[in-house]
PDB file of N, CA and C in Angstrom:
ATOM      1  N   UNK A   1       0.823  -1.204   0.000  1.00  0.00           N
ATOM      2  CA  UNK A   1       0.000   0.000   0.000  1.00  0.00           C
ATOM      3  C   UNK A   1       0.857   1.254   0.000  1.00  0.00           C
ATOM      4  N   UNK A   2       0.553   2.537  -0.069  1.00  0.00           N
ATOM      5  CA  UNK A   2       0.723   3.693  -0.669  1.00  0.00           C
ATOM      6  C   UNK A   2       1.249   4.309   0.954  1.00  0.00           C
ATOM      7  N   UNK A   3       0.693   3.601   1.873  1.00  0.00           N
ATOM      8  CA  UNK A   3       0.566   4.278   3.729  1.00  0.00           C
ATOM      9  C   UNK A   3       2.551   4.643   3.790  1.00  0.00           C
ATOM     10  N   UNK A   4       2.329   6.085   4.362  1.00  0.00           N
ATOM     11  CA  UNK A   4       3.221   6.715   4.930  1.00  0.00           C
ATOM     12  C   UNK A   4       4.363   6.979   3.762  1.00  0.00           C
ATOM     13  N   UNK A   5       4.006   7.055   2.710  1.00  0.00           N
ATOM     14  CA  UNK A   5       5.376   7.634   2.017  1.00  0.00           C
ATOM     15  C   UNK A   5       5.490   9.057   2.074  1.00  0.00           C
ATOM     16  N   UNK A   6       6.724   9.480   2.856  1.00  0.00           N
ATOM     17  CA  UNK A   6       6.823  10.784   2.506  1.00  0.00           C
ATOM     18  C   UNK A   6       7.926  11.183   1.587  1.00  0.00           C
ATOM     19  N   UNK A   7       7.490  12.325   0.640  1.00  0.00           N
ATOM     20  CA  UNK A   7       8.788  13.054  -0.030  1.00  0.00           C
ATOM     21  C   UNK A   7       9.001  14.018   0.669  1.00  0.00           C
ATOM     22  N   UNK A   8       8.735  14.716   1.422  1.00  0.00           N
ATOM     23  CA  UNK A   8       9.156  15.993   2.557  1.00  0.00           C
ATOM     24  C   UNK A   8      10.346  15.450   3.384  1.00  0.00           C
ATOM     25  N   UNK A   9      10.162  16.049   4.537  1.00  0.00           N
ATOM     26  CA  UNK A   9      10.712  15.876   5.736  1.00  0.00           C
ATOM     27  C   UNK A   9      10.106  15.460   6.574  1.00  0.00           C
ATOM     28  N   UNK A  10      10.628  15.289   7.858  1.00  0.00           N
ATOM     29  CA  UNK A  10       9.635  14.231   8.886  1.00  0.00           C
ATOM     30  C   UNK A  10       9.261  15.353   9.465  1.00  0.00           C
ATOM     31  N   UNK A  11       9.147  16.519   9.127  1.00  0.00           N
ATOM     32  CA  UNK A  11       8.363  17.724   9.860  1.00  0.00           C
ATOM     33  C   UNK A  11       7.136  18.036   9.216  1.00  0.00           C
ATOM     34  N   UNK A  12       6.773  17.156   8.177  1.00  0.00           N
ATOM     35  CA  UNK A  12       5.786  17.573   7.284  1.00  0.00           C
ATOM     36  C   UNK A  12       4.401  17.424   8.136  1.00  0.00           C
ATOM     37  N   UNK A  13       3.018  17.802   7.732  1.00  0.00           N
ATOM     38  CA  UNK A  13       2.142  18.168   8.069  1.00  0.00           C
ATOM     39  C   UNK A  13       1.469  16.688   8.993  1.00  0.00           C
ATOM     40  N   UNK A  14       0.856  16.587  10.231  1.00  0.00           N
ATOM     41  CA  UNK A  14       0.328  15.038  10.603  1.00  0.00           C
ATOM     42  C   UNK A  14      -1.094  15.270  10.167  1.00  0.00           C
ATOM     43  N   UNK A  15      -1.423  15.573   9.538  1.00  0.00           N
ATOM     44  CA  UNK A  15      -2.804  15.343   8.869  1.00  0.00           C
ATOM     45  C   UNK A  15      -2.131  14.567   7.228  1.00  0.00           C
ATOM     46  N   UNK A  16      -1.079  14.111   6.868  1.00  0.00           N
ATOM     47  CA  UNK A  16      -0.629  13.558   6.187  1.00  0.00           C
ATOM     48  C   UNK A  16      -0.187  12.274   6.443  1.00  0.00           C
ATOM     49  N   UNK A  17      -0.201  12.048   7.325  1.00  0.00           N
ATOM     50  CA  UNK A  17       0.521  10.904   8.269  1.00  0.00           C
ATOM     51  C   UNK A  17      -0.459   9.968   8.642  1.00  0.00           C
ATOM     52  N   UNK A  18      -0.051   8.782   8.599  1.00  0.00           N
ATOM     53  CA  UNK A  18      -0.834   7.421   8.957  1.00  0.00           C
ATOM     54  C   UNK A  18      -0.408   6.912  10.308  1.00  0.00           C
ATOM     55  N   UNK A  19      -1.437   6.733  11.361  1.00  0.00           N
ATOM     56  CA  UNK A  19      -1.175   5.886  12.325  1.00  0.00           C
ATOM     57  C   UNK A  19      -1.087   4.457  11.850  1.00  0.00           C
ATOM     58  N   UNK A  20       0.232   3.493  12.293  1.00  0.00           N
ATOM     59  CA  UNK A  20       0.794   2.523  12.335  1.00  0.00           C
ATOM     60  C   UNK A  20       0.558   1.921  13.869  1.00  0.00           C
ATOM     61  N   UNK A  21      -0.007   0.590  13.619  1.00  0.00           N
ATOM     62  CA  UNK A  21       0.155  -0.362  15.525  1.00  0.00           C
ATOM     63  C   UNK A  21       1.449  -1.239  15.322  1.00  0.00           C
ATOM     64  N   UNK A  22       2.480  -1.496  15.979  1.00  0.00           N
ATOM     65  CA  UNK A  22       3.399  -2.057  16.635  1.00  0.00           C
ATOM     66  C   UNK A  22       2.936  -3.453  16.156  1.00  0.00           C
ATOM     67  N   UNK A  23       3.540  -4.468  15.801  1.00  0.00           N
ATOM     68  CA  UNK A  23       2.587  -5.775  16.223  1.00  0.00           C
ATOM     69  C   UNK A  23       3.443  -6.826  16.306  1.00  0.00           C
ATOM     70  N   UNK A  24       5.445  -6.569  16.632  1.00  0.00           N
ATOM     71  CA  UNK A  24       5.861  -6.969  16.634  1.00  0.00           C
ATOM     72  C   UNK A  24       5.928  -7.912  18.352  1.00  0.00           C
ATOM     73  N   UNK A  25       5.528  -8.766  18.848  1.00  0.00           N
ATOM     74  CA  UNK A  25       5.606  -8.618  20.524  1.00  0.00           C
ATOM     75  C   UNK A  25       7.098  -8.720  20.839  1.00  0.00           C
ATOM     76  N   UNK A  26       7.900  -8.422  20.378  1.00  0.00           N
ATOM     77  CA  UNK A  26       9.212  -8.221  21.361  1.00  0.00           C
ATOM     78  C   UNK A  26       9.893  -7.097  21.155  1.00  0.00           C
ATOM     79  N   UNK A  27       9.266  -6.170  20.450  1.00  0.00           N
ATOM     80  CA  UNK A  27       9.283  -4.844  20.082  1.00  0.00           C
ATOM     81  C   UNK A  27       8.803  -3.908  21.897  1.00  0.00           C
ATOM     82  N   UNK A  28       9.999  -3.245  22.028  1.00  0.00           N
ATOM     83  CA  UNK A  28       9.557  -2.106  23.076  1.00  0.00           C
ATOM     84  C   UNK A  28       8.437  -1.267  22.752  1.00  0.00           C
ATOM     85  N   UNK A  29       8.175  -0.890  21.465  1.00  0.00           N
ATOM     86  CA  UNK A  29       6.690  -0.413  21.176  1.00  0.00           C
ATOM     87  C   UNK A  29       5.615  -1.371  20.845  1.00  0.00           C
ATOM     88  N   UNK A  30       5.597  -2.583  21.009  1.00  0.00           N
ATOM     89  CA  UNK A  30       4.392  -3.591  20.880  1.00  0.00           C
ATOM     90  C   UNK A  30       3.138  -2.815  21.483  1.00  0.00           C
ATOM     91  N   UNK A  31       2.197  -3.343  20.674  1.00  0.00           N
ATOM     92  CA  UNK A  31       0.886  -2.526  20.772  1.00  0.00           C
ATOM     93  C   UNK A  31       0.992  -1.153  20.491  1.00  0.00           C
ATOM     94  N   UNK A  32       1.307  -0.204  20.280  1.00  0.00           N
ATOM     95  CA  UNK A  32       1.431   1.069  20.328  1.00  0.00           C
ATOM     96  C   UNK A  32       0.978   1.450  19.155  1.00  0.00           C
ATOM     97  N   UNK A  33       0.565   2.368  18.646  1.00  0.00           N
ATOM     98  CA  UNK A  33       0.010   3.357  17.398  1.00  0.00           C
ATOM     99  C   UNK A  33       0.481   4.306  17.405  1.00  0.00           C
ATOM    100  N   UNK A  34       1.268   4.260  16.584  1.00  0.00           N
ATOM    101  CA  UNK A  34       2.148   5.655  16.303  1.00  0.00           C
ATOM    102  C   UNK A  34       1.824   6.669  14.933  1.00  0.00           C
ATOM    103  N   UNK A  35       2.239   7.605  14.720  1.00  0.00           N
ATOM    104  CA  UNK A  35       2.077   8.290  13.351  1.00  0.00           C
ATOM    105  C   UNK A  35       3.757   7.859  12.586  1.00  0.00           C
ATOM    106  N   UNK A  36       3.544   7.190  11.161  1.00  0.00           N
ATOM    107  CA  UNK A  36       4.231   6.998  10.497  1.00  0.00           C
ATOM    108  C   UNK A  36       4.924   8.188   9.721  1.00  0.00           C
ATOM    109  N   UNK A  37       5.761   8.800  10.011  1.00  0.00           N
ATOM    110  CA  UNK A  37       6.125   9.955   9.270  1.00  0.00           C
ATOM    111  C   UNK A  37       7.380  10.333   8.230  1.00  0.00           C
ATOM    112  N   UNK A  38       7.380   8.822   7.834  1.00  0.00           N
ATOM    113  CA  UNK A  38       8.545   8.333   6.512  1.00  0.00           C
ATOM    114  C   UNK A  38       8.724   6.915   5.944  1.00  0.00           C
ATOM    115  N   UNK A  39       9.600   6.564   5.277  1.00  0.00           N
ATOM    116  CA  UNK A  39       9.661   5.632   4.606  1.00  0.00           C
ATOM    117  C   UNK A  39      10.734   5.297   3.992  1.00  0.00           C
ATOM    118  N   UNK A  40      11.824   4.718   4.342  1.00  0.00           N
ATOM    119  CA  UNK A  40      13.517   4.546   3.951  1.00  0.00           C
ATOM    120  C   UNK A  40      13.701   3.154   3.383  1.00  0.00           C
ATOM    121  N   UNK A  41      14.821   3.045   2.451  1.00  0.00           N
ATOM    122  CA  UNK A  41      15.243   1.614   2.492  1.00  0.00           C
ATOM    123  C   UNK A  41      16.442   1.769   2.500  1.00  0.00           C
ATOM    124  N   UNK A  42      17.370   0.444   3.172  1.00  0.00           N
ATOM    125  CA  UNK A  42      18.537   0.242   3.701  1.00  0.00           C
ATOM    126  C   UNK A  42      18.739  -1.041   3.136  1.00  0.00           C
ATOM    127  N   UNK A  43      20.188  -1.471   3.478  1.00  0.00           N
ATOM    128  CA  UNK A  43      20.543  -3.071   2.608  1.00  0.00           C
ATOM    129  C   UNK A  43      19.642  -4.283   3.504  1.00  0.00           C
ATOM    130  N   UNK A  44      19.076  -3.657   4.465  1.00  0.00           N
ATOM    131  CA  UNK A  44      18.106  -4.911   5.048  1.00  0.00           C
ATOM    132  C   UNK A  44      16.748  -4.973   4.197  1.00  0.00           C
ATOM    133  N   UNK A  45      16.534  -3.656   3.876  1.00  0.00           N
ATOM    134  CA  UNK A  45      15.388  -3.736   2.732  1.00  0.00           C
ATOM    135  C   UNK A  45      14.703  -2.003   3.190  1.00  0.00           C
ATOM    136  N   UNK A  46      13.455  -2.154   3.289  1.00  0.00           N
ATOM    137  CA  UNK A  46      12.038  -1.219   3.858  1.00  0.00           C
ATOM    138  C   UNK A  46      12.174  -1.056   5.123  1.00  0.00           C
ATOM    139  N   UNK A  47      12.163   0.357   5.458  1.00  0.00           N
ATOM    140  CA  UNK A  47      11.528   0.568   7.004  1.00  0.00           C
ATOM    141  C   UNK A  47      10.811   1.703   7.169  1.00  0.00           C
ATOM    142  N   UNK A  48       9.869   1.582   7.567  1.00  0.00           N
ATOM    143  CA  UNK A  48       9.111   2.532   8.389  1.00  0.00           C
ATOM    144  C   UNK A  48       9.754   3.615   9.214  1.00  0.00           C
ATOM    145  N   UNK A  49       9.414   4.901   9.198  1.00  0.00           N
ATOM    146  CA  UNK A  49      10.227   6.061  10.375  1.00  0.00           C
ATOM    147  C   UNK A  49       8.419   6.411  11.038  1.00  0.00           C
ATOM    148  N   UNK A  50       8.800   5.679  12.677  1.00  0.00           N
ATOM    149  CA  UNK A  50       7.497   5.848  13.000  1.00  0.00           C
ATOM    150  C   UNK A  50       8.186   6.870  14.233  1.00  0.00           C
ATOM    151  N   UNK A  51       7.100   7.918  14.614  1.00  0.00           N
ATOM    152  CA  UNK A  51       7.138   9.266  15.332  1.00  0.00           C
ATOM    153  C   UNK A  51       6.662   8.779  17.132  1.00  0.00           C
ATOM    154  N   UNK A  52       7.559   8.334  17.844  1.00  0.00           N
ATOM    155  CA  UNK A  52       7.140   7.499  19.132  1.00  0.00           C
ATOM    156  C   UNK A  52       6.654   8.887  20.136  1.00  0.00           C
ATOM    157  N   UNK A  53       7.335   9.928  19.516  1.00  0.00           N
ATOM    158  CA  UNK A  53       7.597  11.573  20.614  1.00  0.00           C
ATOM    159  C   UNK A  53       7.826  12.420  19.706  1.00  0.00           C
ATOM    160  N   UNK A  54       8.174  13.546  20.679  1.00  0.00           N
ATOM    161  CA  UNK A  54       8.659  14.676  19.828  1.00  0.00           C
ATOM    162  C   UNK A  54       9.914  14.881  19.717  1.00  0.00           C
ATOM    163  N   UNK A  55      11.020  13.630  20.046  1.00  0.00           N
ATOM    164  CA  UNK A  55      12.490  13.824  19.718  1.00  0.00           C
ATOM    165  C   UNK A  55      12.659  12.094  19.414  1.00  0.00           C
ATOM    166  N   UNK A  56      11.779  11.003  19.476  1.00  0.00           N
ATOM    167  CA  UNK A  56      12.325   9.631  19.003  1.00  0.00           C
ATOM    168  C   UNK A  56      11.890   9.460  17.986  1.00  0.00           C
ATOM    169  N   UNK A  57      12.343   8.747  16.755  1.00  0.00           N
ATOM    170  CA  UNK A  57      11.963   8.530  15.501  1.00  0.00           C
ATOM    171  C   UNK A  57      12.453   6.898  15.544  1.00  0.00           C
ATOM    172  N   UNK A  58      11.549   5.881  15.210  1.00  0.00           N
ATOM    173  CA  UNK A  58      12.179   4.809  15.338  1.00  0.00           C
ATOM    174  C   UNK A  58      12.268   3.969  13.912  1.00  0.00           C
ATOM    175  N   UNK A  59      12.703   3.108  13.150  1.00  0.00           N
ATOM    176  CA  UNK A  59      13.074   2.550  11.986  1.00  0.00           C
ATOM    177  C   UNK A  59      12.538   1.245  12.017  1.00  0.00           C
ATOM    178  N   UNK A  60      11.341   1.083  11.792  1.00  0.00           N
ATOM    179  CA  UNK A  60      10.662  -0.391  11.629  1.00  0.00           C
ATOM    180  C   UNK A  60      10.848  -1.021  10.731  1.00  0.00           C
ATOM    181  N   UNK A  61      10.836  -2.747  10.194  1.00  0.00           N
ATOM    182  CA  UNK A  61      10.150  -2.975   8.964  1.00  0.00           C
ATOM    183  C   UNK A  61       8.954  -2.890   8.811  1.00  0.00           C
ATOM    184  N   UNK A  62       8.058  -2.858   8.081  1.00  0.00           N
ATOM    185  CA  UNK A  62       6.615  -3.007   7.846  1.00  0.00           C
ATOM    186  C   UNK A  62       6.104  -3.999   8.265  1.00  0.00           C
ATOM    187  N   UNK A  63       7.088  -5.372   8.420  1.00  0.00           N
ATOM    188  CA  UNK A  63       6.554  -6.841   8.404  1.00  0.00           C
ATOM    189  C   UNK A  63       6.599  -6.498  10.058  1.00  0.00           C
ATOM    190  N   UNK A  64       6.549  -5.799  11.446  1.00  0.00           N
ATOM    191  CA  UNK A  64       6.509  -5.856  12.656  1.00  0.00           C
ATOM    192  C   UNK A  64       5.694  -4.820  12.781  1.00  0.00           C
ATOM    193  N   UNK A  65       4.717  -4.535  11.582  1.00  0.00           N
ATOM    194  CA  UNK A  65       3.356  -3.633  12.150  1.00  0.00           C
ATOM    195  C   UNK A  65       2.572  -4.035  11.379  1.00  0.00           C
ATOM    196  N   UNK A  66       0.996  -3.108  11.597  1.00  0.00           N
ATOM    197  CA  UNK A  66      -0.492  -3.704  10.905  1.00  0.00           C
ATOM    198  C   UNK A  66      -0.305  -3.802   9.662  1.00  0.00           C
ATOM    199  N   UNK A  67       0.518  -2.996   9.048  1.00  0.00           N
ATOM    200  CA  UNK A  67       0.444  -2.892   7.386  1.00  0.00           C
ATOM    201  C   UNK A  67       0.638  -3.567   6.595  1.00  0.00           C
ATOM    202  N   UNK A  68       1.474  -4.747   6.878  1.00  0.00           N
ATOM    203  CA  UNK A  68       1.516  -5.873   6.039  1.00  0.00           C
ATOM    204  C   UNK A  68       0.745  -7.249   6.866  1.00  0.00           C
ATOM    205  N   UNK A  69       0.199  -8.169   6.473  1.00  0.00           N
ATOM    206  CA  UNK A  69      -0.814  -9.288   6.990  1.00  0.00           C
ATOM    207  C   UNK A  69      -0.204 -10.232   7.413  1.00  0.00           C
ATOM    208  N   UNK A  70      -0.094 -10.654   8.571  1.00  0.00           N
ATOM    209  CA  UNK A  70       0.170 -11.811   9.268  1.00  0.00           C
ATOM    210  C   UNK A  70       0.888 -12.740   8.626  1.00  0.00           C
ATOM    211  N   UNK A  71       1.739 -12.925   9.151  1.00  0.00           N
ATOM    212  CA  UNK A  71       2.582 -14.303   8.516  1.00  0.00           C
ATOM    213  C   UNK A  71       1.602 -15.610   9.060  1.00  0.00           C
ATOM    214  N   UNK A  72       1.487 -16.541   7.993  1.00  0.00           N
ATOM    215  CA  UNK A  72       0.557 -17.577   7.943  1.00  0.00           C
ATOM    216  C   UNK A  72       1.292 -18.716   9.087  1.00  0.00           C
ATOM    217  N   UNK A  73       2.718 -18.867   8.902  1.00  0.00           N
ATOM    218  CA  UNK A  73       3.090 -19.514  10.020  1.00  0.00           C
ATOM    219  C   UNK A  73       2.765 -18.917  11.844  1.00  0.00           C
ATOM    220  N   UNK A  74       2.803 -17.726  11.634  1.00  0.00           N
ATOM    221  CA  UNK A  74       2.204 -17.312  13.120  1.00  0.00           C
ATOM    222  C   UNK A  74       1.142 -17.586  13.522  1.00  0.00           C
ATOM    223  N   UNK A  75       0.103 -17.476  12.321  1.00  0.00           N
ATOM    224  CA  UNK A  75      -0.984 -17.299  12.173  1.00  0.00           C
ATOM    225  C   UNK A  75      -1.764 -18.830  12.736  1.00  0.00           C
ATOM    226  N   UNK A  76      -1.090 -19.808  12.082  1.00  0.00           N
ATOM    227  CA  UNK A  76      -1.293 -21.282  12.453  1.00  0.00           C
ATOM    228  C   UNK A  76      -0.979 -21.784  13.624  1.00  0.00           C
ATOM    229  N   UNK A  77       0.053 -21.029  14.211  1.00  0.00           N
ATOM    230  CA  UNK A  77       0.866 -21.598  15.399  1.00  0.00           C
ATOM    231  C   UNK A  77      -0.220 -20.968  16.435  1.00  0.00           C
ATOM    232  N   UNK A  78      -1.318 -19.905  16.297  1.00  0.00           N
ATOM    233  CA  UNK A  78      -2.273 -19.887  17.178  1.00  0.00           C
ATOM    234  C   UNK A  78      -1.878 -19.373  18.494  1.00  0.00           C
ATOM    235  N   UNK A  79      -0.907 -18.560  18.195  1.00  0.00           N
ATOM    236  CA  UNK A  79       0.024 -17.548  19.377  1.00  0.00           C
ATOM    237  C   UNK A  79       1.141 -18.452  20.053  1.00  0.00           C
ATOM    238  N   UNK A  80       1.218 -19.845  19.511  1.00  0.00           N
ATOM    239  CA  UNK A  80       2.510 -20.621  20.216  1.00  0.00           C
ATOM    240  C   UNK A  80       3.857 -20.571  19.507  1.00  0.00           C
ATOM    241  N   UNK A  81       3.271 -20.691  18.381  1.00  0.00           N
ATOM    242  CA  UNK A  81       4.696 -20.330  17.967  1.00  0.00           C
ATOM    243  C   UNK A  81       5.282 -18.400  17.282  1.00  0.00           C
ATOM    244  N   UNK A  82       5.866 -18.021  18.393  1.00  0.00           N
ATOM    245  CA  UNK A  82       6.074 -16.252  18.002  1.00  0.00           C
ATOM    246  C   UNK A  82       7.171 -15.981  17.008  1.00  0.00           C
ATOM    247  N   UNK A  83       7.685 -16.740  16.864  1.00  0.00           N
ATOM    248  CA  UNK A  83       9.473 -16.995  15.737  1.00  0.00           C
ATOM    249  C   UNK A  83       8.936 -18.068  14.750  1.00  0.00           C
ATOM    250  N   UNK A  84       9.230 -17.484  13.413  1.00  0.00           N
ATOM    251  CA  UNK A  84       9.033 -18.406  12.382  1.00  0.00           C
ATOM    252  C   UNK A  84      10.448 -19.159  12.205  1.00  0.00           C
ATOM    253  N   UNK A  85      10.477 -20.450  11.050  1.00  0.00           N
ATOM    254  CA  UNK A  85      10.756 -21.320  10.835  1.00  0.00           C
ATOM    255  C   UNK A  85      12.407 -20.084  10.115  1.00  0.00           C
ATOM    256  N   UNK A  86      12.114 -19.751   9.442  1.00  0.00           N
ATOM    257  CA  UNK A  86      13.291 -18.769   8.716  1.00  0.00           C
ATOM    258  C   UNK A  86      13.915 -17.766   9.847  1.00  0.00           C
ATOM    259  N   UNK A  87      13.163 -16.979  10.333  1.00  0.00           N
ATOM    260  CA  UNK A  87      13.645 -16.500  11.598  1.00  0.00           C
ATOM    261  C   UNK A  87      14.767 -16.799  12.670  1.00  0.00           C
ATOM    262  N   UNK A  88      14.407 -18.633  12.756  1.00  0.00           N
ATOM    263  CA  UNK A  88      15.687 -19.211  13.158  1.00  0.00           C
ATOM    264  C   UNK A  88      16.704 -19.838  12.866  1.00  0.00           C
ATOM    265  N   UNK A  89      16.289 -20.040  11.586  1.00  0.00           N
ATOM    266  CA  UNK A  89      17.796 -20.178  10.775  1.00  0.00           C
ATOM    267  C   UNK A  89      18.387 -18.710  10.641  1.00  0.00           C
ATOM    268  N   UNK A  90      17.863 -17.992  10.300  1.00  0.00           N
ATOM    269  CA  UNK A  90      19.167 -16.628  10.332  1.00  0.00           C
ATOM    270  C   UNK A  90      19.268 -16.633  11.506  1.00  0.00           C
ATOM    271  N   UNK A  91      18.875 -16.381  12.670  1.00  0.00           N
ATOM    272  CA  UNK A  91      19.696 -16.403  14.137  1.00  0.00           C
ATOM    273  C   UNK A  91      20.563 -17.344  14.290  1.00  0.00           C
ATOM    274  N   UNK A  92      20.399 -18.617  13.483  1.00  0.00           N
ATOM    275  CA  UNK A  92      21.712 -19.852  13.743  1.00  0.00           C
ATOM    276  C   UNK A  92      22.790 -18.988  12.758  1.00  0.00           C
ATOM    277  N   UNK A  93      22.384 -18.909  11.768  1.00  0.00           N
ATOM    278  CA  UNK A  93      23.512 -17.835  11.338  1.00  0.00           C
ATOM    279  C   UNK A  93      24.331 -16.910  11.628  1.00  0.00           C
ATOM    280  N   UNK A  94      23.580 -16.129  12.355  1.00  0.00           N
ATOM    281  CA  UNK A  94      24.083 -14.841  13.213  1.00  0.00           C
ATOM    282  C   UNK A  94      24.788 -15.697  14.533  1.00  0.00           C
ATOM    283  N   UNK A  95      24.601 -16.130  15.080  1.00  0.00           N
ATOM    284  CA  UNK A  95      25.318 -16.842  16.543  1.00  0.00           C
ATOM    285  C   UNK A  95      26.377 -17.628  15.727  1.00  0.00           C
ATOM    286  N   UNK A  96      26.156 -18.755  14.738  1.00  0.00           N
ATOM    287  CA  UNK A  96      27.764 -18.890  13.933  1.00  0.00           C
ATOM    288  C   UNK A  96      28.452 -17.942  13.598  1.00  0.00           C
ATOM    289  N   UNK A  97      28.178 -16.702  12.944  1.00  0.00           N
ATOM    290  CA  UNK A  97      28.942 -15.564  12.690  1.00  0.00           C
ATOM    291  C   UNK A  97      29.673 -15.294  13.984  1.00  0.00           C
ATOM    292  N   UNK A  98      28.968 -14.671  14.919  1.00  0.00           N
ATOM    293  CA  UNK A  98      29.759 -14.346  15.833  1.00  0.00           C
ATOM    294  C   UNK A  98      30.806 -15.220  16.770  1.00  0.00           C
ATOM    295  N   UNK A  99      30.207 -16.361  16.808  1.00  0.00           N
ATOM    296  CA  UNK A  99      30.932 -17.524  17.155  1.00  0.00           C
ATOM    297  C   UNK A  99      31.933 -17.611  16.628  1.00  0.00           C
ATOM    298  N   UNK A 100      32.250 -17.365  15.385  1.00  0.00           N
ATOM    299  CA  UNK A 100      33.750 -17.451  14.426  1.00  0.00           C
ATOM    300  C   UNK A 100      33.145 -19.030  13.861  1.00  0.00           C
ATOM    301  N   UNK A 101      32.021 -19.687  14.509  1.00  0.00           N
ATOM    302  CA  UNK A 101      31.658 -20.825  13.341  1.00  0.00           C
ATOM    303  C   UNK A 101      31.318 -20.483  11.655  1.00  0.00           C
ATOM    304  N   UNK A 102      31.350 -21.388  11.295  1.00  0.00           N
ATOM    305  CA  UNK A 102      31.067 -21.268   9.633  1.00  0.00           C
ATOM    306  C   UNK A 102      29.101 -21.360   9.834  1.00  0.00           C
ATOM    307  N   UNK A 103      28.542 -20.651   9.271  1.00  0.00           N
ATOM    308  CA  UNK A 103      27.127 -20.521   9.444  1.00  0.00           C
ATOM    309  C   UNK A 103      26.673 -22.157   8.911  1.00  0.00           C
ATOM    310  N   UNK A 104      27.335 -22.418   7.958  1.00  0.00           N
ATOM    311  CA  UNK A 104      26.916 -23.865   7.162  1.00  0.00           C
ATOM    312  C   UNK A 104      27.387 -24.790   8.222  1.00  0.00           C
ATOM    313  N   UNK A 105      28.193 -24.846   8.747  1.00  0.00           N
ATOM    314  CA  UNK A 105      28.588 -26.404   9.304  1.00  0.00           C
ATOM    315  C   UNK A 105      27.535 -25.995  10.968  1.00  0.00           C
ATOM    316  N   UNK A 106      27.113 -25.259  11.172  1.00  0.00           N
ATOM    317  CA  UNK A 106      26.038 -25.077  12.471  1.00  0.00           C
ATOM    318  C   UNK A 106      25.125 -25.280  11.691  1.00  0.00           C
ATOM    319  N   UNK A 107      24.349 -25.941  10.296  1.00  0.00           N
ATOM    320  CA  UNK A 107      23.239 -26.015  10.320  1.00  0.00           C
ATOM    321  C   UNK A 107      23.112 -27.492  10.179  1.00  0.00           C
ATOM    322  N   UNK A 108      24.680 -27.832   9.871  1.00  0.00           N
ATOM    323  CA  UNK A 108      24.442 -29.352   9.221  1.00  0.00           C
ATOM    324  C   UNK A 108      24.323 -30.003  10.753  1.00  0.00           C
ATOM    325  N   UNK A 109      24.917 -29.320  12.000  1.00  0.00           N
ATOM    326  CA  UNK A 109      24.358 -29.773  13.368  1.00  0.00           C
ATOM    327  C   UNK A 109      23.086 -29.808  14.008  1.00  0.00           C
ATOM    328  N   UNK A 110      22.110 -29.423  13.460  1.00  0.00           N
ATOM    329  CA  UNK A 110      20.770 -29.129  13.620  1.00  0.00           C
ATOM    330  C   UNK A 110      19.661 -30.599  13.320  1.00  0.00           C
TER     331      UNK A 110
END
């Protein structure tokens, strides 16, 4: 959808601005509705610049608020499962990285 693109500045008008809900639960703003007041991409991809105050600006993806639809694996897991299946393979990744393991030979341990 079209929600929160700005070409201005993040000072631009909030009658332009879309309230966004949080819907990530391990997000410090979980639940929250904020006004969305930008729209960036970085080498992780899309993020959201949501307006928490009048001096925090925080950098979401879209996929940890209302605007994009439920991941079907969450959705099934019926609130038990909160981490998808991909989710934890890149964290085995990331903990081999830092580990100085090879990301591949920590998966063939799995």
């Amino acid at each position: 959808p079209a929600a929160c693109i700005s070409h201005e500045n993040a000072a631009s008008s909030s009658a332009n601005q879309q309230l966004v809900r949080v819907t990530h639960p391990f997000h410090p703003l979980f639940a929250r509705q904020l006004p969305c007041v930008g729209r960036r991409y970085n080498r992780h991809g899309e993020r959201l610049l949501l307006q928490a105050d009048d001096t925090a600006v925080w950098s979401v993806p879209p996929q940890w608020t209302d605007l994009v639809s439920p991941d079907p694996e969450v959705v099934m897991g019926n609130g038990r499962a909160l981490l998808r299946v991909a989710d934890l393979m890149e964290l085995v990744d990331l903990v081999g990285r830092l580990s100085g393991k090879s990301a591949t030979r920590s998966r063939g341990n799995l």
